[in-house]
Structures are given as C-alpha cells and as structure tokens.
PDB file of C-alpha atoms and ligand atoms in Angstrom:
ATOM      1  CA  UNK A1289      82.546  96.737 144.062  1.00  0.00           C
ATOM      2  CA  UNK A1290      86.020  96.243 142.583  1.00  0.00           C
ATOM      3  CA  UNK A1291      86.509  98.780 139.833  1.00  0.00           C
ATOM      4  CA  UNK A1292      88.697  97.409 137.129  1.00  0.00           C
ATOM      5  CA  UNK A1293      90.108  98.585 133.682  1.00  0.00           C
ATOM      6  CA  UNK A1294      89.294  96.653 130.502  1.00  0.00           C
ATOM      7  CA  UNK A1295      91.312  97.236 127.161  1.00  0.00           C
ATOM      8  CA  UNK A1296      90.481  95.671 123.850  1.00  0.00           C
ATOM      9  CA  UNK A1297      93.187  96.244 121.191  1.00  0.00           C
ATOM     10  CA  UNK A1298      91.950  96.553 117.377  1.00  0.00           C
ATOM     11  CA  UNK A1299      94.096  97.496 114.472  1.00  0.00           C
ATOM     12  CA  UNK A1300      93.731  99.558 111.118  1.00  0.00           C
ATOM     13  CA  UNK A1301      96.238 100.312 108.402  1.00  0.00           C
ATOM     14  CA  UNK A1302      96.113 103.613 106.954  1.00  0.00           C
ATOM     15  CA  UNK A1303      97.492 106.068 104.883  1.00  0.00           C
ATOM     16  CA  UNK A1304      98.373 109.705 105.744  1.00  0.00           C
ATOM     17  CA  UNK A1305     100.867 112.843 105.259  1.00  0.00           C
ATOM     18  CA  UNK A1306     101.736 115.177 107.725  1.00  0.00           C
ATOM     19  CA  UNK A1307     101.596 119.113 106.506  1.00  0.00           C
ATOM     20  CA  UNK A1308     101.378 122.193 107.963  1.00  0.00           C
ATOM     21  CA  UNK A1309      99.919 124.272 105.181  1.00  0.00           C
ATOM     22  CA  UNK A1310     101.026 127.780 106.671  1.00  0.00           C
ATOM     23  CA  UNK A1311     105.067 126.109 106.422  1.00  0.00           C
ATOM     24  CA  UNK A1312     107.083 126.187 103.528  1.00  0.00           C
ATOM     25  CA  UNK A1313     107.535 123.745 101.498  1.00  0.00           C
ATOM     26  CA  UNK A1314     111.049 122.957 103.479  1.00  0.00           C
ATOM     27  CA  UNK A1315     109.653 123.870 106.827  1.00  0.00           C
ATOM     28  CA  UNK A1316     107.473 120.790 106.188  1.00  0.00           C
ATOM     29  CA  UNK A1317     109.986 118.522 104.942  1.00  0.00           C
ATOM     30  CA  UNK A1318     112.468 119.157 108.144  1.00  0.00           C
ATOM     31  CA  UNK A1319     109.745 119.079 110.615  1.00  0.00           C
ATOM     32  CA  UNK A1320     107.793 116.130 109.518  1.00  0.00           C
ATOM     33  CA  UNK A1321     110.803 114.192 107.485  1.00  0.00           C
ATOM     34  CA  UNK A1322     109.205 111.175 105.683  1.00  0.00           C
ATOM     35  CA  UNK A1323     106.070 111.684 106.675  1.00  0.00           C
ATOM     36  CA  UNK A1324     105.638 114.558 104.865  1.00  0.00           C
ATOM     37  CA  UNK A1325     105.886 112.503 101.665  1.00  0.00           C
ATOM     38  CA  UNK A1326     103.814 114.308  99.135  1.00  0.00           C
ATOM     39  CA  UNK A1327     102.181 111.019  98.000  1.00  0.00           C
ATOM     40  CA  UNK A1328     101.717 109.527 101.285  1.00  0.00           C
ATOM     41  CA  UNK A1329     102.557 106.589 103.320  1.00  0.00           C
ATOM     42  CA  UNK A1330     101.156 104.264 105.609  1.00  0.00           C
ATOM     43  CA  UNK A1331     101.169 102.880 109.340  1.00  0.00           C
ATOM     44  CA  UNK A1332     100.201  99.797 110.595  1.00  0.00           C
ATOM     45  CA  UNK A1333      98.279 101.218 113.677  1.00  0.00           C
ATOM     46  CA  UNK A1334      96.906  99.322 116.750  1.00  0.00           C
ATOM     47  CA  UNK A1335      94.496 101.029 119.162  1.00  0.00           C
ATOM     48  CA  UNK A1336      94.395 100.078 122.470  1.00  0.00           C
ATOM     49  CA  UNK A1337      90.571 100.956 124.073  1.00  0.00           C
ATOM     50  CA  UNK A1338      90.291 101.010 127.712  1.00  0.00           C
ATOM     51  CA  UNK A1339      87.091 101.421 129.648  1.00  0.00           C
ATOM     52  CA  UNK A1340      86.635 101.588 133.359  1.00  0.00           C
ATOM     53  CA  UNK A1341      84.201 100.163 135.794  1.00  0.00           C
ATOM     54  CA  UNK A1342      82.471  98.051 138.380  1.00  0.00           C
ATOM     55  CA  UNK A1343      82.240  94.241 137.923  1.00  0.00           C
ATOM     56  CA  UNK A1344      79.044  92.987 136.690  1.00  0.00           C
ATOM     57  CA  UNK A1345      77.495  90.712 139.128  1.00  0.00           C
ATOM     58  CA  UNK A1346      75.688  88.309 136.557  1.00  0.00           C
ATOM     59  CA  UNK A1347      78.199  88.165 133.949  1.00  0.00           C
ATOM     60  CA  UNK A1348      81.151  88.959 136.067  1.00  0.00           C
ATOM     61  CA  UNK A1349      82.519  91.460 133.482  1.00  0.00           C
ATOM     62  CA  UNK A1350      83.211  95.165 133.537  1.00  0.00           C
ATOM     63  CA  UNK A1351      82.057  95.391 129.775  1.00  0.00           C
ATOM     64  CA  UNK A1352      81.814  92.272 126.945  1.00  0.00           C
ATOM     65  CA  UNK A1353      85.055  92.816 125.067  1.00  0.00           C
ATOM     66  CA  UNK A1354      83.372  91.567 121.909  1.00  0.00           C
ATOM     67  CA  UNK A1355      80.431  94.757 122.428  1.00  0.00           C
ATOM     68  CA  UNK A1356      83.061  96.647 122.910  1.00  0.00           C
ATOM     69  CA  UNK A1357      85.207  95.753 119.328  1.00  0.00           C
ATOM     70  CA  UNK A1358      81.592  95.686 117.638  1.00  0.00           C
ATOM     71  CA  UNK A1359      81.442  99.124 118.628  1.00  0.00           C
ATOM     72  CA  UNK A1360      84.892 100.769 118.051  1.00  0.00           C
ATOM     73  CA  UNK A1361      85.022  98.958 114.595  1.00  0.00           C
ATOM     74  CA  UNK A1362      81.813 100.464 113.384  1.00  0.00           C
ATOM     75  CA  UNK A1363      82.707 103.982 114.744  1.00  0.00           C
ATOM     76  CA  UNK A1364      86.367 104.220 114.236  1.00  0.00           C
ATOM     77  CA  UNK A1365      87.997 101.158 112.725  1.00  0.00           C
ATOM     78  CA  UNK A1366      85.464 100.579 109.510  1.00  0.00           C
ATOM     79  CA  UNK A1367      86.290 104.212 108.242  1.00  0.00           C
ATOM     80  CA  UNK A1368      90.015 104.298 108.788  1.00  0.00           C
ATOM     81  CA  UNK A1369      91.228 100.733 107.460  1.00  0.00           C
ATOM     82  CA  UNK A1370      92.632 100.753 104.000  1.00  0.00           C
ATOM     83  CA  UNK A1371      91.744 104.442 103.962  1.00  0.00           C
ATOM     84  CA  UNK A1372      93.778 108.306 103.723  1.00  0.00           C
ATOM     85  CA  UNK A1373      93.350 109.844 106.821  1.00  0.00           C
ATOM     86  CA  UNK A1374      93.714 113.041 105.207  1.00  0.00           C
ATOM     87  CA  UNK A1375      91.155 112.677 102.245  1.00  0.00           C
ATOM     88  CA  UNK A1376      89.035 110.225 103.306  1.00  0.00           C
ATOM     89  CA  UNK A1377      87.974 109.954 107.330  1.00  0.00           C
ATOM     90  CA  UNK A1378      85.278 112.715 108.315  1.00  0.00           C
ATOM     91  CA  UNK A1379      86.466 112.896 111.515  1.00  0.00           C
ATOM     92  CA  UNK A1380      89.691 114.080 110.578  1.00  0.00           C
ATOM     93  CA  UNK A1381      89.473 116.792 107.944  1.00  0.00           C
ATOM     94  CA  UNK A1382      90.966 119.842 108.284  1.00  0.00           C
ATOM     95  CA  UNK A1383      93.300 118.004 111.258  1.00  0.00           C
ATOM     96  CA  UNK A1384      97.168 117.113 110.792  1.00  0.00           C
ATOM     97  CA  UNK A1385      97.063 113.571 111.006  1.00  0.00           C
ATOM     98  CA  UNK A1386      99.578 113.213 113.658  1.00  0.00           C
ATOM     99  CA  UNK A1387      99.419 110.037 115.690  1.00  0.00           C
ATOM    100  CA  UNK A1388      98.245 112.752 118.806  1.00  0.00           C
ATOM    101  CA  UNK A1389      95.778 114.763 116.876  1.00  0.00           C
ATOM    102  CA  UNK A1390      94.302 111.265 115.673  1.00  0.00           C
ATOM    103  CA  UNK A1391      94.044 109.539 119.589  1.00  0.00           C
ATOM    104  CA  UNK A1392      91.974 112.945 120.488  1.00  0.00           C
ATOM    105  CA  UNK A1393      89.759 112.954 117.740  1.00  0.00           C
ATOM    106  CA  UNK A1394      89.315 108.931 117.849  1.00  0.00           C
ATOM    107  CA  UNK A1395      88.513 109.631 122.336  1.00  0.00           C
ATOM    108  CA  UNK A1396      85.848 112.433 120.981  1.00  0.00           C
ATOM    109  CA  UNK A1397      84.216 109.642 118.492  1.00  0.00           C
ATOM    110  CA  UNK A1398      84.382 107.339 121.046  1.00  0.00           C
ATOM    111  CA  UNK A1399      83.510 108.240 124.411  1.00  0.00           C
ATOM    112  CA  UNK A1400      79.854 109.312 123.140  1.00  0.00           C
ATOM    113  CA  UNK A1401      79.226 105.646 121.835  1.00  0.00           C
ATOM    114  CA  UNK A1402      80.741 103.534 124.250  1.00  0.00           C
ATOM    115  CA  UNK A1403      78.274 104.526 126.928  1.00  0.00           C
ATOM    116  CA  UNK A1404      77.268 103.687 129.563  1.00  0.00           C
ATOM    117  CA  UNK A1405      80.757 102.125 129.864  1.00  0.00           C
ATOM    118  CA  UNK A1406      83.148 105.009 130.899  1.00  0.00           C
ATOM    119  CA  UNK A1407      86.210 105.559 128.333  1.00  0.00           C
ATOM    120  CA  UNK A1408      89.492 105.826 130.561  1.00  0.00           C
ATOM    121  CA  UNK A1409      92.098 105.589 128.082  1.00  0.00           C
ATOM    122  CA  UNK A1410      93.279 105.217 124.153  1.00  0.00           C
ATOM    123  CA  UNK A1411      96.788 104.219 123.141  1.00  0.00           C
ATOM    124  CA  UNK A1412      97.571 104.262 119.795  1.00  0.00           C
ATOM    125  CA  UNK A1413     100.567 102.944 118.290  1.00  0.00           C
ATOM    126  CA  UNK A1414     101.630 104.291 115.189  1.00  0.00           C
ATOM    127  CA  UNK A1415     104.786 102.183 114.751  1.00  0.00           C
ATOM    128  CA  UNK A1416     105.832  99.214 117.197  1.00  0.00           C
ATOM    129  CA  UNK A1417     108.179 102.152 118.802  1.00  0.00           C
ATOM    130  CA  UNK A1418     105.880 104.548 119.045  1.00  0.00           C
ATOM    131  CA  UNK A1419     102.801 105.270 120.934  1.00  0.00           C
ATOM    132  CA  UNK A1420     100.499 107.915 122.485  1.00  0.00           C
ATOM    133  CA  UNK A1421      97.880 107.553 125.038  1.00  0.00           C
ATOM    134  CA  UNK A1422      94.542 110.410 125.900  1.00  0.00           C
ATOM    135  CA  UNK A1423      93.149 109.926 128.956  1.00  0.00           C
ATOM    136  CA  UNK A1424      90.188 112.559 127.798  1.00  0.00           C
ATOM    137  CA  UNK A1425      89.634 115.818 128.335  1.00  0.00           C
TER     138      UNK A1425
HETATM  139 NI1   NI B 311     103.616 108.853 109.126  1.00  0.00          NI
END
C-alpha cells in the first residue's frame, strides 16, 4: 500500500508575551524585543497538521481531512483562538510561549487524539516569515 502524508492547515489568533522570569527586566527586553511587551501582543498563527499512512481502500483516503479539523479544533484550536496563551490555555502554563515551546506542547495534545491516524508532523507559523515544524519525540 502507498503510504502518503496528509496535512490540514487550521488557524488561531492569539495573544501572548514572551518572559523568562529568572532574567532581568532588560535581559527580557533584549532577548525577546517586542514580544516581551508587558501587555501583550498577538499572532495570526496557522498550524499545519500532518498525519501519515496507508490509503484506505473504500474511501481512498489516508484520513478524512474534515475528521481530522473536527478534531484539532476541539483539542487545540477552540482553546487558543481569541485567547492569552500565557493566562488562559491549560496546556501551556508555566511554558514560555515561544512559537517552539507551543508546536511541542500542541504534538503532545495531539498525537494522543488523532489516533489511530499516526501524527508525522506540525508546522506552525507564527508570522508569514516564520515557522517551526516537530516531527515528535
Ligand atoms: Ni510574539
């Protein structure tokens, strides 16, 4: 069977601020510049989820795309839209929210719930310049 890699792409807008509580005050401003704005900021984020596998014979897909939104939007997308990383997502306390410590944390969310479909890779863009991709553990 052909194995082939299926990516849906859903997007989220969400505030955050990058701190390092055991920096100074200025140690956080120079390494984290404007995102380190005290009264945070926002990205318009896309997320890019890929899952891996044979082709169904029936349906002729690896995995329904639309299964596969229904789930990351209930598990991930539903509790970061329009919402403070930092305050309000309960996957993410006590984390920096950089754009890396976020893909890792959104791959541990996500690879439980998206079986039996295999998770092969997230890439989440934080600006239209700037991305990161897991590829798990
Ligand atoms: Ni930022």
């Amino acid at each position: 069977m052909p194995r082939v890699t299926v990516t849906r792409r859903l997007t989220f807008n969400a505030a955050h601020r990058l701190h390092n509580p055991e920096l100074s005050d200025s140690e956080n401003r120079s390494l984290f510049g404007p995102c380190n704005n005290a009264n945070w900021h926002g990205h318009n984020n896309r997320l890019d989820v890929s899952v891996t596998g044979d082709i169904e014979t029936k349906s002729g897909y690896v995995m329904d795309l639309k299964k596969l939104r229904d789930v990351v939007e209930e598990h991930l997308v539903d509790k970061m839209d329009h919402r403070n990383l930092n305050i309000d997502v309960d996957f993410m306390q006590g984390i920096n929210p950089t754009a890396e410590n976020l893909v890792v944390a959104c791959w541990n969310v996500l690879a439980p719930v998206v079986r039996p479909a295999r998770l092969t890779r997230l890439r989440l863009w934080e600006t239209d310049n700037n991305y990161v991709e897991y590829e798990g553990p």
